[in-house]
mmCIF file of C-alpha atoms and ligand atoms in Angstrom:
data_model
loop_
_atom_site.group_PDB
_atom_site.id
_atom_site.type_symbol
_atom_site.label_atom_id
_atom_site.label_comp_id
_atom_site.label_asym_id
_atom_site.label_seq_id
_atom_site.Cartn_x
_atom_site.Cartn_y
_atom_site.Cartn_z
ATOM 1 C CA UNK A 1 10.419 51.398 5.527
ATOM 2 C CA UNK A 2 9.037 49.368 8.429
ATOM 3 C CA UNK A 3 7.097 46.299 7.489
ATOM 4 C CA UNK A 4 3.341 46.757 7.900
ATOM 5 C CA UNK A 5 1.662 44.971 10.777
ATOM 6 C CA UNK A 6 0.636 41.474 9.797
ATOM 7 C CA UNK A 7 -3.069 42.237 10.041
ATOM 8 C CA UNK A 8 -2.645 45.185 7.637
ATOM 9 C CA UNK A 9 -1.320 42.899 4.889
ATOM 10 C CA UNK A 10 -3.800 42.012 2.174
ATOM 11 C CA UNK A 11 -4.958 38.400 2.385
ATOM 12 C CA UNK A 12 -2.879 36.201 0.078
ATOM 13 C CA UNK A 13 -4.490 34.994 -3.115
ATOM 14 C CA UNK A 14 -6.808 32.047 -2.508
ATOM 15 C CA UNK A 15 -5.111 28.745 -3.169
ATOM 16 C CA UNK A 16 -6.332 27.376 -6.502
ATOM 17 C CA UNK A 17 -7.014 23.704 -7.213
ATOM 18 C CA UNK A 18 -3.762 23.460 -9.168
ATOM 19 C CA UNK A 19 -1.873 25.537 -6.635
ATOM 20 C CA UNK A 20 -2.802 23.225 -3.804
ATOM 21 C CA UNK A 21 -1.926 20.118 -5.808
ATOM 22 C CA UNK A 22 1.473 21.625 -6.681
ATOM 23 C CA UNK A 23 2.156 22.747 -3.129
ATOM 24 C CA UNK A 24 0.981 19.806 -1.060
ATOM 25 C CA UNK A 25 0.654 16.674 -3.201
ATOM 26 C CA UNK A 26 3.126 16.924 -6.099
ATOM 27 C CA UNK A 27 6.049 16.911 -3.594
ATOM 28 C CA UNK A 28 4.806 13.542 -2.291
ATOM 29 C CA UNK A 29 4.805 12.106 -5.822
ATOM 30 C CA UNK A 30 8.390 11.194 -6.659
ATOM 31 C CA UNK A 31 8.936 9.023 -9.702
ATOM 32 C CA UNK A 32 10.759 5.862 -8.594
ATOM 33 C CA UNK A 33 10.598 2.073 -8.913
ATOM 34 C CA UNK A 34 8.130 1.622 -11.739
ATOM 35 C CA UNK A 35 6.421 5.029 -11.402
ATOM 36 C CA UNK A 36 7.582 6.598 -14.678
ATOM 37 C CA UNK A 37 5.383 9.709 -14.360
ATOM 38 C CA UNK A 38 3.530 10.885 -11.242
ATOM 39 C CA UNK A 39 1.377 13.941 -10.457
ATOM 40 C CA UNK A 40 1.096 16.558 -13.209
ATOM 41 C CA UNK A 41 -0.069 14.945 -16.442
ATOM 42 C CA UNK A 42 -3.384 13.471 -17.568
ATOM 43 C CA UNK A 43 -2.402 10.028 -16.303
ATOM 44 C CA UNK A 44 0.369 8.513 -14.263
ATOM 45 C CA UNK A 45 2.591 6.098 -16.159
ATOM 46 C CA UNK A 46 3.461 2.898 -14.324
ATOM 47 C CA UNK A 47 5.643 -0.042 -15.309
ATOM 48 C CA UNK A 48 4.531 -3.084 -13.294
ATOM 49 C CA UNK A 49 7.101 -5.717 -12.399
ATOM 50 C CA UNK A 50 7.128 -8.291 -15.225
ATOM 51 C CA UNK A 51 5.157 -11.380 -14.220
ATOM 52 C CA UNK A 52 3.573 -9.771 -11.151
ATOM 53 C CA UNK A 53 -0.166 -9.775 -10.513
ATOM 54 C CA UNK A 54 -1.638 -6.428 -9.404
ATOM 55 C CA UNK A 55 -3.706 -6.246 -6.191
ATOM 56 C CA UNK A 56 -6.031 -3.219 -6.335
ATOM 57 C CA UNK A 57 -8.328 -1.825 -3.645
ATOM 58 C CA UNK A 58 -10.271 1.377 -2.900
ATOM 59 C CA UNK A 59 -11.503 2.758 0.402
ATOM 60 C CA UNK A 60 -13.374 5.990 1.090
ATOM 61 C CA UNK A 61 -13.365 7.931 4.373
ATOM 62 C CA UNK A 62 -16.243 10.360 4.866
ATOM 63 C CA UNK A 63 -16.290 13.083 7.529
ATOM 64 C CA UNK A 64 -18.812 12.286 10.255
ATOM 65 C CA UNK A 65 -18.987 8.648 9.148
ATOM 66 C CA UNK A 66 -15.400 7.405 9.353
ATOM 67 C CA UNK A 67 -13.840 10.214 11.364
ATOM 68 C CA UNK A 68 -14.932 12.979 13.694
ATOM 69 C CA UNK A 69 -15.140 16.500 12.186
ATOM 70 C CA UNK A 70 -12.503 17.792 14.633
ATOM 71 C CA UNK A 71 -9.961 15.021 13.871
ATOM 72 C CA UNK A 72 -6.390 16.280 13.410
ATOM 73 C CA UNK A 73 -5.593 16.528 9.668
ATOM 74 C CA UNK A 74 -2.221 14.769 10.108
ATOM 75 C CA UNK A 75 -4.001 11.793 11.704
ATOM 76 C CA UNK A 76 -6.503 11.757 8.824
ATOM 77 C CA UNK A 77 -3.718 11.696 6.223
ATOM 78 C CA UNK A 78 -2.088 8.786 8.053
ATOM 79 C CA UNK A 79 -5.321 6.858 8.527
ATOM 80 C CA UNK A 80 -6.656 7.385 4.986
ATOM 81 C CA UNK A 81 -3.567 5.631 3.630
ATOM 82 C CA UNK A 82 -3.263 3.116 6.493
ATOM 83 C CA UNK A 83 -6.744 1.649 6.025
ATOM 84 C CA UNK A 84 -6.062 1.186 2.323
ATOM 85 C CA UNK A 85 -2.659 -0.399 2.963
ATOM 86 C CA UNK A 86 -4.417 -2.766 5.366
ATOM 87 C CA UNK A 87 -6.333 -4.267 2.419
ATOM 88 C CA UNK A 88 -3.062 -4.884 0.576
ATOM 89 C CA UNK A 89 -1.696 -6.460 3.786
ATOM 90 C CA UNK A 90 -4.662 -8.838 3.939
ATOM 91 C CA UNK A 91 -3.823 -10.115 0.422
ATOM 92 C CA UNK A 92 -0.131 -10.436 1.242
ATOM 93 C CA UNK A 93 0.661 -7.866 -1.471
ATOM 94 C CA UNK A 94 3.652 -5.533 -1.635
ATOM 95 C CA UNK A 95 2.372 -1.909 -1.771
ATOM 96 C CA UNK A 96 3.495 -0.053 -4.920
ATOM 97 C CA UNK A 97 1.326 2.947 -5.965
ATOM 98 C CA UNK A 98 -1.797 4.820 -4.894
ATOM 99 C CA UNK A 99 -4.087 7.604 -6.067
ATOM 100 C CA UNK A 100 -5.770 10.164 -3.850
ATOM 101 C CA UNK A 101 -9.214 11.646 -4.609
ATOM 102 C CA UNK A 102 -9.837 14.519 -2.196
ATOM 103 C CA UNK A 103 -13.094 16.388 -1.688
ATOM 104 C CA UNK A 104 -12.542 19.531 0.377
ATOM 105 C CA UNK A 105 -14.977 22.161 1.674
ATOM 106 C CA UNK A 106 -12.203 24.811 1.359
ATOM 107 C CA UNK A 107 -8.518 25.108 0.399
ATOM 108 C CA UNK A 108 -7.272 25.643 3.957
ATOM 109 C CA UNK A 109 -3.418 25.712 4.036
ATOM 110 C CA UNK A 110 -2.948 24.580 7.688
ATOM 111 C CA UNK A 111 -5.351 21.711 7.149
ATOM 112 C CA UNK A 112 -3.716 20.716 3.846
ATOM 113 C CA UNK A 113 -0.191 20.826 5.221
ATOM 114 C CA UNK A 114 -1.225 18.675 8.206
ATOM 115 C CA UNK A 115 -2.989 16.177 5.959
ATOM 116 C CA UNK A 116 -0.017 15.982 3.566
ATOM 117 C CA UNK A 117 2.350 15.529 6.528
ATOM 118 C CA UNK A 118 0.314 12.590 7.873
ATOM 119 C CA UNK A 119 0.237 11.004 4.406
ATOM 120 C CA UNK A 120 4.006 11.472 4.110
ATOM 121 C CA UNK A 121 4.556 9.886 7.547
ATOM 122 C CA UNK A 122 2.573 6.803 6.514
ATOM 123 C CA UNK A 123 4.417 6.669 3.147
ATOM 124 C CA UNK A 124 7.726 6.561 5.011
ATOM 125 C CA UNK A 125 6.518 3.981 7.543
ATOM 126 C CA UNK A 126 5.151 1.745 4.821
ATOM 127 C CA UNK A 127 6.675 2.623 1.447
ATOM 128 C CA UNK A 128 4.244 3.289 -1.430
ATOM 129 C CA UNK A 129 4.363 5.882 -4.251
ATOM 130 C CA UNK A 130 1.719 8.565 -4.906
ATOM 131 C CA UNK A 131 0.815 8.275 -8.595
ATOM 132 C CA UNK A 132 -1.899 10.956 -8.883
ATOM 133 C CA UNK A 133 -5.376 11.872 -7.808
ATOM 134 C CA UNK A 134 -8.259 14.280 -8.139
ATOM 135 C CA UNK A 135 -9.286 17.353 -6.149
ATOM 136 C CA UNK A 136 -12.844 18.652 -5.906
ATOM 137 C CA UNK A 137 -14.855 20.977 -3.684
ATOM 138 C CA UNK A 138 -17.599 19.526 -1.489
ATOM 139 C CA UNK A 139 -18.163 17.809 1.878
ATOM 140 C CA UNK A 140 -14.864 16.514 3.312
ATOM 141 C CA UNK A 141 -14.078 12.984 2.077
ATOM 142 C CA UNK A 142 -11.101 11.041 0.693
ATOM 143 C CA UNK A 143 -10.999 8.076 -1.632
ATOM 144 C CA UNK A 144 -7.707 6.293 -2.092
ATOM 145 C CA UNK A 145 -7.002 3.536 -4.561
ATOM 146 C CA UNK A 146 -3.986 1.438 -3.702
ATOM 147 C CA UNK A 147 -2.157 -0.941 -5.969
ATOM 148 C CA UNK A 148 0.217 -3.647 -4.829
ATOM 149 C CA UNK A 149 2.039 -6.529 -6.472
ATOM 150 C CA UNK A 150 2.023 -10.267 -5.858
ATOM 151 C CA UNK A 151 3.766 -13.228 -7.398
ATOM 152 C CA UNK A 152 1.187 -14.875 -9.705
ATOM 153 C CA UNK A 153 -1.175 -17.251 -7.874
ATOM 154 C CA UNK A 154 -0.045 -16.292 -4.370
ATOM 155 C CA UNK A 155 -2.647 -13.776 -3.112
ATOM 156 C CA UNK A 156 -4.189 -14.536 0.302
ATOM 157 C CA UNK A 157 -7.911 -14.858 -0.372
ATOM 158 C CA UNK A 158 -10.890 -15.090 1.957
ATOM 159 C CA UNK A 159 -12.016 -18.331 0.357
ATOM 160 C CA UNK A 160 -9.213 -20.723 1.313
ATOM 161 C CA UNK A 161 -9.949 -21.655 4.965
ATOM 162 C CA UNK A 162 -10.073 -25.437 5.587
ATOM 163 C CA UNK A 163 -11.525 -27.589 8.355
ATOM 164 C CA UNK A 164 -8.817 -28.079 11.005
ATOM 165 C CA UNK A 165 -7.138 -24.692 10.420
ATOM 166 C CA UNK A 166 -6.468 -22.538 13.459
ATOM 167 C CA UNK A 167 -7.963 -19.034 13.480
ATOM 168 C CA UNK A 168 -5.268 -16.524 14.345
ATOM 169 C CA UNK A 169 -5.365 -12.773 15.055
ATOM 170 C CA UNK A 170 -2.448 -10.326 14.984
ATOM 171 C CA UNK A 171 -1.857 -7.712 17.690
ATOM 172 C CA UNK A 172 -4.784 -6.859 19.947
ATOM 173 C CA UNK A 173 -8.461 -6.171 19.214
ATOM 174 C CA UNK A 174 -10.880 -3.519 20.489
ATOM 175 C CA UNK A 175 -8.382 -0.740 21.222
ATOM 176 C CA UNK A 176 -9.536 1.615 18.469
ATOM 177 C CA UNK A 177 -13.150 1.320 19.589
ATOM 178 C CA UNK A 178 -12.079 2.292 23.104
ATOM 179 C CA UNK A 179 -10.195 5.259 21.594
ATOM 180 C CA UNK A 180 -13.454 6.346 19.979
ATOM 181 C CA UNK A 181 -15.293 5.974 23.299
ATOM 182 C CA UNK A 182 -12.645 8.195 24.930
ATOM 183 C CA UNK A 183 -13.062 10.844 22.198
ATOM 184 C CA UNK A 184 -16.818 10.791 22.671
ATOM 185 C CA UNK A 185 -16.463 11.119 26.444
ATOM 186 C CA UNK A 186 -18.194 7.748 26.966
ATOM 187 C CA UNK A 187 -15.414 6.591 29.261
ATOM 188 C CA UNK A 188 -12.259 7.945 30.875
ATOM 189 C CA UNK A 189 -8.941 6.097 31.054
ATOM 190 C CA UNK A 190 -7.552 5.697 34.565
ATOM 191 C CA UNK A 191 -3.943 6.032 33.359
ATOM 192 C CA UNK A 192 -2.824 8.886 31.096
ATOM 193 C CA UNK A 193 -0.507 6.494 29.206
ATOM 194 C CA UNK A 194 -3.433 4.169 28.478
ATOM 195 C CA UNK A 195 -5.472 7.027 27.068
ATOM 196 C CA UNK A 196 -2.663 8.151 24.762
ATOM 197 C CA UNK A 197 -2.074 4.598 23.571
ATOM 198 C CA UNK A 198 -5.766 3.865 22.878
ATOM 199 C CA UNK A 199 -6.174 7.154 20.989
ATOM 200 C CA UNK A 200 -3.096 6.304 18.938
ATOM 201 C CA UNK A 201 -4.608 2.927 18.090
ATOM 202 C CA UNK A 202 -7.688 4.712 16.713
ATOM 203 C CA UNK A 203 -5.943 7.611 15.015
ATOM 204 C CA UNK A 204 -2.778 5.960 13.688
ATOM 205 C CA UNK A 205 -3.555 2.328 12.827
ATOM 206 C CA UNK A 206 -0.534 0.251 11.744
ATOM 207 C CA UNK A 207 -1.303 -1.697 8.583
ATOM 208 C CA UNK A 208 0.166 -5.205 8.967
ATOM 209 C CA UNK A 209 1.868 -5.168 5.580
ATOM 210 C CA UNK A 210 5.028 -7.058 6.562
ATOM 211 C CA UNK A 211 2.990 -9.720 8.392
ATOM 212 C CA UNK A 212 0.706 -10.141 5.372
ATOM 213 C CA UNK A 213 3.674 -10.797 3.117
ATOM 214 C CA UNK A 214 5.240 -13.137 5.670
ATOM 215 C CA UNK A 215 1.983 -15.126 5.884
ATOM 216 C CA UNK A 216 1.463 -15.300 2.134
ATOM 217 C CA UNK A 217 2.948 -18.765 1.773
ATOM 218 C CA UNK A 218 1.737 -20.109 5.136
ATOM 219 C CA UNK A 219 -1.929 -19.130 5.537
ATOM 220 C CA UNK A 220 -4.918 -20.561 3.691
ATOM 221 C CA UNK A 221 -7.101 -17.451 4.085
ATOM 222 C CA UNK A 222 -6.869 -13.922 5.451
ATOM 223 C CA UNK A 223 -8.847 -10.726 5.977
ATOM 224 C CA UNK A 224 -8.089 -7.460 7.702
ATOM 225 C CA UNK A 225 -10.301 -6.642 10.693
ATOM 226 C CA UNK A 226 -11.935 -3.337 9.783
ATOM 227 C CA UNK A 227 -15.657 -3.788 10.534
ATOM 228 C CA UNK A 228 -15.351 -5.918 13.687
ATOM 229 C CA UNK A 229 -13.747 -9.336 14.315
ATOM 230 C CA UNK A 230 -16.969 -11.396 14.184
ATOM 231 C CA UNK A 231 -18.189 -9.716 11.013
ATOM 232 C CA UNK A 232 -14.857 -10.021 9.249
ATOM 233 C CA UNK A 233 -14.222 -13.638 10.245
ATOM 234 C CA UNK A 234 -17.790 -14.222 9.043
ATOM 235 C CA UNK A 235 -16.689 -13.121 5.547
ATOM 236 C CA UNK A 236 -13.944 -15.782 5.553
ATOM 237 C CA UNK A 237 -16.404 -18.451 6.731
ATOM 238 C CA UNK A 238 -18.964 -17.665 4.029
ATOM 239 C CA UNK A 239 -16.355 -17.398 1.278
ATOM 240 C CA UNK A 240 -14.729 -20.672 2.370
ATOM 241 C CA UNK A 241 -17.952 -22.640 3.063
ATOM 242 C CA UNK A 242 -16.883 -23.541 6.615
ATOM 243 C CA UNK A 243 -17.733 -22.705 10.245
ATOM 244 C CA UNK A 244 -15.562 -21.659 13.196
ATOM 245 C CA UNK A 245 -15.434 -21.997 16.972
ATOM 246 C CA UNK A 246 -13.835 -19.009 18.717
ATOM 247 C CA UNK A 247 -12.983 -19.096 22.426
ATOM 248 C CA UNK A 248 -13.771 -15.638 23.743
ATOM 249 C CA UNK A 249 -11.230 -15.850 26.570
ATOM 250 C CA UNK A 250 -8.448 -16.290 23.981
ATOM 251 C CA UNK A 251 -9.109 -12.999 22.156
ATOM 252 C CA UNK A 252 -6.026 -10.768 22.525
ATOM 253 C CA UNK A 253 -7.009 -7.787 24.693
ATOM 254 C CA UNK A 254 -4.494 -5.118 25.642
ATOM 255 C CA UNK A 255 -3.937 -4.110 29.237
ATOM 256 C CA UNK A 256 -4.784 -0.433 28.488
ATOM 257 C CA UNK A 257 -8.100 -1.560 26.982
ATOM 258 C CA UNK A 258 -9.028 -3.795 29.935
ATOM 259 C CA UNK A 259 -7.968 -1.219 32.511
ATOM 260 C CA UNK A 260 -9.928 1.554 30.781
ATOM 261 C CA UNK A 261 -13.262 -0.082 30.001
ATOM 262 C CA UNK A 262 -13.331 -3.281 32.078
ATOM 263 C CA UNK A 263 -13.193 -6.886 30.871
ATOM 264 C CA UNK A 264 -16.800 -7.206 29.692
ATOM 265 C CA UNK A 265 -16.764 -4.077 27.532
ATOM 266 C CA UNK A 266 -13.229 -4.891 26.322
ATOM 267 C CA UNK A 267 -14.589 -8.174 24.994
ATOM 268 C CA UNK A 268 -17.528 -6.451 23.280
ATOM 269 C CA UNK A 269 -15.154 -4.018 21.621
ATOM 270 C CA UNK A 270 -12.856 -6.858 20.522
ATOM 271 C CA UNK A 271 -15.751 -8.837 19.032
ATOM 272 C CA UNK A 272 -17.501 -6.026 17.211
ATOM 273 C CA UNK A 273 -15.761 -2.688 17.654
ATOM 274 C CA UNK A 274 -14.052 -2.394 14.276
ATOM 275 C CA UNK A 275 -11.263 -0.115 13.056
ATOM 276 C CA UNK A 276 -8.627 -2.565 14.352
ATOM 277 C CA UNK A 277 -6.740 -3.124 11.077
ATOM 278 C CA UNK A 278 -5.255 -6.305 12.463
ATOM 279 C CA UNK A 279 -5.098 -9.473 10.352
ATOM 280 C CA UNK A 280 -7.299 -12.515 10.909
ATOM 281 C CA UNK A 281 -5.825 -15.578 9.186
ATOM 282 C CA UNK A 282 -6.589 -19.282 8.968
ATOM 283 C CA UNK A 283 -3.684 -21.689 8.700
ATOM 284 C CA UNK A 284 -2.799 -25.331 9.392
ATOM 285 C CA UNK A 285 -1.729 -25.860 13.039
ATOM 286 C CA UNK A 286 1.574 -27.358 11.848
ATOM 287 C CA UNK A 287 2.545 -23.976 10.339
ATOM 288 C CA UNK A 288 1.630 -21.897 13.393
ATOM 289 C CA UNK A 289 5.126 -21.724 14.889
ATOM 290 C CA UNK A 290 6.615 -20.722 11.519
ATOM 291 C CA UNK A 291 3.945 -18.033 11.118
ATOM 292 C CA UNK A 292 4.610 -16.663 14.598
ATOM 293 C CA UNK A 293 8.357 -16.582 13.965
ATOM 294 C CA UNK A 294 7.843 -14.882 10.587
ATOM 295 C CA UNK A 295 5.640 -12.113 12.085
ATOM 296 C CA UNK A 296 7.667 -11.512 15.285
ATOM 297 C CA UNK A 297 7.683 -9.218 17.186
ATOM 298 C CA UNK A 298 4.029 -8.754 16.150
ATOM 299 C CA UNK A 299 2.156 -11.386 18.218
ATOM 300 C CA UNK A 300 -0.149 -13.887 16.506
ATOM 301 C CA UNK A 301 -2.741 -15.361 18.873
ATOM 302 C CA UNK A 302 -4.763 -18.515 18.215
ATOM 303 C CA UNK A 303 -8.386 -17.718 19.055
ATOM 304 C CA UNK A 304 -10.211 -20.723 17.617
ATOM 305 C CA UNK A 305 -10.499 -23.318 14.883
ATOM 306 C CA UNK A 306 -12.230 -23.884 11.575
ATOM 307 C CA UNK A 307 -14.915 -26.582 11.710
ATOM 308 C CA UNK A 308 -17.259 -28.216 9.205
ATOM 309 C CA UNK A 309 -20.602 -26.510 8.679
ATOM 310 C CA UNK A 310 -21.277 -22.800 8.662
ATOM 311 C CA UNK A 311 -21.345 -19.795 10.954
ATOM 312 C CA UNK A 312 -19.321 -18.569 13.898
ATOM 313 C CA UNK A 313 -19.811 -20.098 17.355
ATOM 314 C CA UNK A 314 -18.499 -18.128 20.326
ATOM 315 C CA UNK A 315 -17.411 -20.362 23.203
ATOM 316 C CA UNK A 316 -17.373 -19.042 26.779
ATOM 317 C CA UNK A 317 -14.679 -20.080 29.288
ATOM 318 C CA UNK A 318 -17.079 -22.661 30.834
ATOM 319 C CA UNK A 319 -17.418 -24.341 27.425
ATOM 320 C CA UNK A 320 -20.935 -23.018 26.849
ATOM 321 C CA UNK A 321 -21.889 -21.491 23.543
ATOM 322 C CA UNK A 322 -23.041 -17.867 23.335
ATOM 323 C CA UNK A 323 -26.279 -17.296 21.485
ATOM 324 C CA UNK A 324 -25.974 -14.807 18.641
ATOM 325 C CA UNK A 325 -22.816 -13.159 17.356
ATOM 326 C CA UNK A 326 -22.463 -9.397 17.062
ATOM 327 C CA UNK A 327 -22.715 -7.984 13.566
ATOM 328 C CA UNK A 328 -20.197 -5.553 12.128
ATOM 329 C CA UNK A 329 -20.660 -2.043 10.866
ATOM 330 C CA UNK A 330 -22.976 -1.837 7.852
ATOM 331 C CA UNK A 331 -23.475 1.575 6.199
ATOM 332 C CA UNK A 332 -26.988 0.664 5.072
ATOM 333 C CA UNK A 333 -28.241 -1.380 8.013
ATOM 334 C CA UNK A 334 -31.343 0.094 9.678
ATOM 335 C CA UNK A 335 -30.624 1.575 13.113
HETATM 336 P P1 ADP B 401 -7.528 16.228 -15.344
HETATM 337 O O1 ADP B 401 -8.348 17.451 -15.335
HETATM 338 O O2 ADP B 401 -6.739 15.991 -16.588
HETATM 339 O O3 ADP B 401 -8.253 15.026 -14.838
HETATM 340 P P2 ADP B 401 -6.584 17.065 -12.827
HETATM 341 O O4 ADP B 401 -6.665 18.517 -12.988
HETATM 342 O O5 ADP B 401 -7.687 16.371 -12.131
HETATM 343 O O6 ADP B 401 -6.363 16.462 -14.276
HETATM 344 O O7 ADP B 401 -5.222 16.671 -12.120
HETATM 345 C C1 ADP B 401 -3.987 17.208 -12.560
HETATM 346 C C2 ADP B 401 -2.873 16.329 -12.048
HETATM 347 O O8 ADP B 401 -2.827 16.401 -10.641
HETATM 348 C C3 ADP B 401 -3.046 14.867 -12.406
HETATM 349 O O9 ADP B 401 -1.761 14.326 -12.640
HETATM 350 C C4 ADP B 401 -3.641 14.279 -11.162
HETATM 351 O O10 ADP B 401 -3.286 12.903 -11.017
HETATM 352 C C5 ADP B 401 -3.000 15.124 -10.080
HETATM 353 N N1 ADP B 401 -3.846 15.306 -8.867
HETATM 354 C C6 ADP B 401 -5.028 15.954 -8.766
HETATM 355 N N2 ADP B 401 -5.471 15.944 -7.482
HETATM 356 C C7 ADP B 401 -4.562 15.263 -6.760
HETATM 357 C C8 ADP B 401 -4.454 14.879 -5.395
HETATM 358 N N3 ADP B 401 -5.376 15.203 -4.490
HETATM 359 N N4 ADP B 401 -3.372 14.170 -5.029
HETATM 360 C C9 ADP B 401 -2.448 13.817 -5.931
HETATM 361 N N5 ADP B 401 -2.475 14.143 -7.206
HETATM 362 C C10 ADP B 401 -3.516 14.857 -7.654
HETATM 363 MG MG1 MG B 402 -9.210 15.023 -12.913
#
């Protein structure tokens, strides 16, 4: 008997909550290295490394707030995990396990398989085990909780910066903000390669996990740049009770960024754009060369120095001081 035309087939049964967990997320949860029991029971069972301290962090991504409604699901899976791994990187922790709380408007198989693929890509790029999660219906959002391990007493905190430290940034700043501007049609890249690269910087951030671990015994303080460089360095300064001078012409700006938006806007994006997921660290100048060697080929650029007092001073190339520093993204700030 000939097979019926595809559109004459009855629609398959709707994917249930448990069906979608079994199909898309249980395969990502493989018991290994301390994960005794993953997805499928009431709790995951985890055996931490004896003597290790756990580093734990949660980040939520909400549709329309943290990503555009038409974002590719594979990019969202990657980014949801990447931004969480970035917090572990900023502590110098080794990623070990995470949980995934998903709120979905519908159980849409193409969307779910794309999302799971992006998560899996990030899990391969930066190894971490999926321990479990929760799945609910509602407006699209994801909350991940990541857990890493550190040797006792060796976490990189925000509060350790000292007068005389250099302020260092990994990679380049402002690219992701330019990627967002491209998506919104606010600008157009002159070179197709630049456009692809800037979009990749927004959609597929690279958490600096290896650099964080390499800097763990060299840096006095660290933070990951998620809300904007000025805002995030500001957190280090407040926590450490110090000030900083940053020379704006030393901020690492990529060629694709400068070519696409011009030098002035590139600088604005680097200072306050956010979504960079680079590391900002403070360390003694004598350890700079060792830090750069340990993070290579990822560049570390000195952008300023820690000084006595409080607050961030932005220094222009002529030596003059800029008045006012841009603030970072604040979910509850008035418009
Ligand atoms: P309970 O009702 O006991 O809280 P759930 O029905 O929420 O359990 O979850 C069943 C199992 O599936 C648990 O092991 C949970 O960790 C896992 N799980 C649920 N949702 C997800 C998800 N989105 N990703 C990974 N694991 C999940
Ligand atoms: Mg539950």
